Short mmCIF file of C-alpha atoms in Angstrom, two decimals:
data_model
loop_
_atom_site.label_atom_id
_atom_site.label_comp_id
_atom_site.label_asym_id
_atom_site.label_seq_id
_atom_site.Cartn_x
_atom_site.Cartn_y
_atom_site.Cartn_z
CA UNK D 169 17.05 17.69 -10.12
CA UNK D 170 17.36 14.33 -11.75
CA UNK D 171 18.22 15.88 -15.16
CA UNK D 172 20.83 18.05 -13.35
CA UNK D 173 22.41 14.93 -11.60
CA UNK D 174 22.43 13.11 -14.84
CA UNK D 175 24.14 16.00 -16.72
CA UNK D 176 26.84 16.34 -14.07
CA UNK D 177 27.42 12.52 -14.12
CA UNK D 178 27.71 12.46 -18.02
CA UNK D 179 30.11 15.35 -17.80
CA UNK D 180 32.35 13.33 -15.36
CA UNK D 181 32.04 10.38 -17.73
CA UNK D 182 33.37 12.53 -20.55
CA UNK D 183 36.23 13.92 -18.36
CA UNK D 184 37.07 10.27 -17.43
CA UNK D 185 37.11 9.24 -21.07
CA UNK D 186 39.64 12.04 -21.92
CA UNK D 187 41.98 11.24 -19.02
CA UNK D 188 41.81 7.53 -18.90
CA UNK D 189 40.95 6.77 -22.59
CA UNK D 190 37.87 4.64 -21.83
CA UNK D 191 36.60 2.38 -24.59
CA UNK D 192 33.05 3.15 -26.03
CA UNK D 193 31.88 0.11 -24.13
CA UNK D 194 33.33 1.41 -20.80
CA UNK D 195 31.46 4.67 -21.50
CA UNK D 196 28.26 2.92 -22.20
CA UNK D 197 28.44 0.97 -18.99
CA UNK D 198 29.14 4.08 -17.02
CA UNK D 199 26.12 5.73 -18.57
CA UNK D 200 23.96 2.72 -17.82
CA UNK D 201 25.22 2.67 -14.21
CA UNK D 202 24.57 6.43 -13.82
CA UNK D 203 20.95 6.16 -15.18
CA UNK D 204 20.29 3.28 -12.83
CA UNK D 205 21.53 5.42 -10.01
CA UNK D 206 19.38 8.31 -11.04
CA UNK D 207 16.32 6.01 -11.23
CA UNK D 208 16.86 4.98 -7.61
CA UNK D 209 16.98 8.52 -6.31
CA UNK D 210 13.92 9.38 -4.22
CA UNK D 211 11.35 11.26 -6.16
CA UNK D 212 10.86 14.91 -5.18
CA UNK D 213 7.25 14.61 -5.93
CA UNK D 214 6.62 11.59 -3.63
CA UNK D 215 4.17 12.51 -0.82
CA UNK D 216 5.59 11.60 2.53
CA UNK D 217 3.65 10.96 5.70
CA UNK D 218 4.32 10.39 9.33
CA UNK D 219 2.55 8.89 12.37
CA UNK D 220 2.58 10.88 15.52
CA UNK D 221 1.09 10.56 19.02
CA UNK D 222 -0.03 13.85 20.61
CA UNK D 223 -0.32 13.61 24.42
CA UNK D 224 -0.09 15.77 27.54
CA UNK D 225 1.06 15.46 31.12
CA UNK D 226 -2.54 16.37 32.16
CA UNK D 227 -3.42 12.80 31.05
CA UNK D 228 -3.79 10.17 33.89
CA UNK D 229 -0.41 8.78 34.61
CA UNK D 230 -1.34 5.18 34.25
CA UNK D 231 -2.81 5.88 30.74
CA UNK D 232 0.31 7.92 29.67
CA UNK D 233 2.63 5.22 30.98
CA UNK D 234 0.69 2.46 29.05
CA UNK D 235 0.83 4.44 25.95
CA UNK D 236 4.48 5.29 26.49
CA UNK D 237 5.34 1.56 26.64
CA UNK D 238 3.32 0.72 23.52
CA UNK D 239 4.84 3.69 21.63
CA UNK D 240 8.28 2.45 22.65
CA UNK D 241 7.73 -0.90 21.11
CA UNK D 242 5.94 0.46 17.95
CA UNK D 243 8.88 2.97 17.34
CA UNK D 244 6.86 6.04 17.88
CA UNK D 245 7.61 9.20 19.87
CA UNK D 246 5.26 10.88 22.33
CA UNK D 247 4.80 14.43 21.17
CA UNK D 248 3.94 17.20 23.73
CA UNK D 249 2.94 20.79 23.07
CA UNK D 250 5.59 22.11 25.26
CA UNK D 251 6.86 22.56 28.82
CA UNK D 252 5.64 24.72 31.63
CA UNK D 253 3.17 27.55 31.05
CA UNK D 254 2.48 28.26 27.40
CA UNK D 255 3.79 31.81 26.43
CA UNK D 256 2.12 33.30 23.38
CA UNK D 257 3.78 35.75 21.03
CA UNK D 258 2.83 39.26 20.77
CA UNK D 259 1.20 40.21 17.47
CA UNK D 260 4.38 41.95 16.21
CA UNK D 261 6.65 39.24 17.29
CA UNK D 262 8.00 36.44 15.01
CA UNK D 263 7.60 32.77 16.18
CA UNK D 264 10.06 31.71 18.82
CA UNK D 265 11.94 28.44 19.13
CA UNK D 266 11.31 26.41 22.31
CA UNK D 267 14.65 27.62 23.78
CA UNK D 268 13.82 31.15 22.97
CA UNK D 269 10.22 30.82 24.44
CA UNK D 270 11.13 29.08 27.64
CA UNK D 271 14.92 29.50 28.12
CA UNK D 272 17.35 26.54 28.70
CA UNK D 273 16.92 26.56 32.53
CA UNK D 274 13.09 26.19 32.34
CA UNK D 275 13.36 23.40 29.76
CA UNK D 276 15.81 21.60 31.91
CA UNK D 277 13.62 21.88 35.04
CA UNK D 278 10.59 20.71 33.24
CA UNK D 279 12.25 17.92 31.47
CA UNK D 280 12.38 16.17 34.81
CA UNK D 281 8.58 15.91 34.42
CA UNK D 282 9.08 13.45 31.68
CA UNK D 283 11.54 11.31 33.52
CA UNK D 284 9.08 8.51 34.20
CA UNK D 285 8.37 8.25 30.42
CA UNK D 286 12.09 8.08 29.50
CA UNK D 287 12.63 5.47 32.15
CA UNK D 288 9.98 3.50 30.45
CA UNK D 289 12.02 3.68 27.25
CA UNK D 290 9.70 6.16 25.50
CA UNK D 291 10.95 8.96 23.27
CA UNK D 292 9.78 12.30 24.08
CA UNK D 293 9.46 15.25 21.77
CA UNK D 294 8.21 18.68 22.09
CA UNK D 295 6.48 20.14 18.96
CA UNK D 296 4.05 23.13 19.54
CA UNK D 297 3.87 23.61 15.84
CA UNK D 298 2.17 20.29 15.40
CA UNK D 299 -0.49 21.15 17.95
CA UNK D 300 -1.14 24.68 16.49
CA UNK D 301 -1.13 23.50 12.93
CA UNK D 302 -3.71 20.84 13.56
CA UNK D 303 -5.62 22.71 16.33
CA UNK D 304 -5.11 19.97 18.82
CA UNK D 305 -6.94 20.76 21.98
CA UNK D 306 -7.81 17.35 23.39
CA UNK D 307 -5.40 14.35 23.78
CA UNK D 308 -4.42 11.61 23.35
CA UNK D 309 -4.58 11.59 19.61
CA UNK D 310 -2.77 9.21 17.12
CA UNK D 311 -2.54 11.00 13.84
CA UNK D 312 -1.19 10.42 10.32
CA UNK D 313 -0.01 13.68 8.96
CA UNK D 314 1.75 14.83 5.84
CA UNK D 315 5.46 15.70 6.21
CA UNK D 316 5.64 19.39 5.61
CA UNK D 317 8.07 20.76 3.10
CA UNK D 318 6.31 23.94 2.01
CA UNK D 319 2.92 25.70 2.56
CA UNK D 320 2.88 24.23 6.13
CA UNK D 321 -0.22 26.29 7.01
CA UNK D 322 -2.27 24.28 4.46
CA UNK D 323 -1.21 20.81 5.80
CA UNK D 324 -3.97 18.85 7.31
CA UNK D 325 -4.44 15.58 9.32
CA UNK D 326 -4.99 12.72 6.92
CA UNK D 327 -6.26 10.24 9.49
CA UNK D 328 -6.54 10.28 13.28
CA UNK D 329 -7.85 8.18 16.25
CA UNK D 330 -8.97 10.05 19.32
CA UNK D 331 -9.51 8.97 22.95
CA UNK D 332 -7.88 6.94 25.68
CA UNK D 333 -7.65 3.71 23.78
CA UNK D 334 -4.71 1.25 23.26
CA UNK D 335 -2.21 2.11 20.67
CA UNK D 336 -3.06 -1.10 18.64
CA UNK D 337 -6.76 -0.07 18.66
CA UNK D 338 -5.91 3.49 17.41
CA UNK D 339 -3.57 2.10 14.73
CA UNK D 340 -6.04 -0.53 13.51
CA UNK D 341 -8.83 2.13 13.40
CA UNK D 342 -6.54 4.32 11.23
CA UNK D 343 -5.56 1.34 9.04
CA UNK D 344 -9.23 0.54 8.41
CA UNK D 345 -9.92 4.16 7.42
CA UNK D 346 -7.03 4.19 4.99
CA UNK D 347 -8.26 0.81 3.48
CA UNK D 348 -11.69 2.30 2.87
CA UNK D 349 -10.10 5.40 1.38
CA UNK D 350 -8.03 3.18 -0.98
CA UNK D 351 -11.15 1.46 -2.39
CA UNK D 352 -12.05 4.56 -4.21
CA UNK D 353 -8.53 5.98 -4.75
CA UNK D 354 -6.36 2.88 -5.18
CA UNK D 355 -3.54 4.73 -7.03
CA UNK D 356 -3.08 7.41 -4.40
CA UNK D 357 0.58 7.11 -3.46
CA UNK D 358 0.16 9.10 -0.20
CA UNK D 359 -2.47 6.57 0.92
CA UNK D 360 -0.32 3.61 -0.03
CA UNK D 361 2.58 5.03 1.80
CA UNK D 362 0.47 5.73 4.86
CA UNK D 363 -0.94 2.18 4.81
CA UNK D 364 2.60 0.70 4.70
CA UNK D 365 3.81 2.94 7.34
CA UNK D 366 1.06 2.18 9.74
CA UNK D 367 1.41 -1.58 9.15
CA UNK D 368 5.05 -1.39 9.99
CA UNK D 369 4.26 0.19 13.34
CA UNK D 370 1.59 -2.40 14.05
CA UNK D 371 4.05 -5.23 13.21
CA UNK D 372 6.55 -3.76 15.66
CA UNK D 373 3.86 -3.43 18.23
CA UNK D 374 3.25 -7.19 18.10
CA UNK D 375 0.17 -9.15 19.20
CA UNK D 376 -1.40 -7.27 22.20
CA UNK D 377 -4.66 -5.65 22.78
#
């Protein structure tokens, strides 16, 4: 991709030279600027991770509300498996989207169940794929997972904290696990990115239990 971008850019430079009669110095400057831009492009090989909080409306409301307020301040969404009664696919059916599975009316009715969380300022998202992929059967869980681009069925949780604990406690536990992992694999870019990401959420959370 980088080579293709550079080839296209150099072709444009050559075209510009023919039309605008650029000097050799101008061409060299454009080549340098193009190369610099290419070097700043995000690497396609870079491993990306995300922090997510898996929860359920079956949790005690007080615990869920406390987690919602912390998640709001940390900049993290609360992720639910779905709304209403889970409907499984028949063996010969392809996976359905949320709207295909439940219908717009049912989604709208059940979204009122999340109103107290939205009023607290929390971001709510519904992601049954996350729960199925990582076999999440008990909540709450705070997880660090790879961002899936391909071979999603092979993606696995990198780090997690389970149980009804504060978000700070969960994130600090995960951060300690990442630090231990880095002692034996200090050049692992995925671990480094995960460490930076968790720290950013901790910083946003501020000084609280």
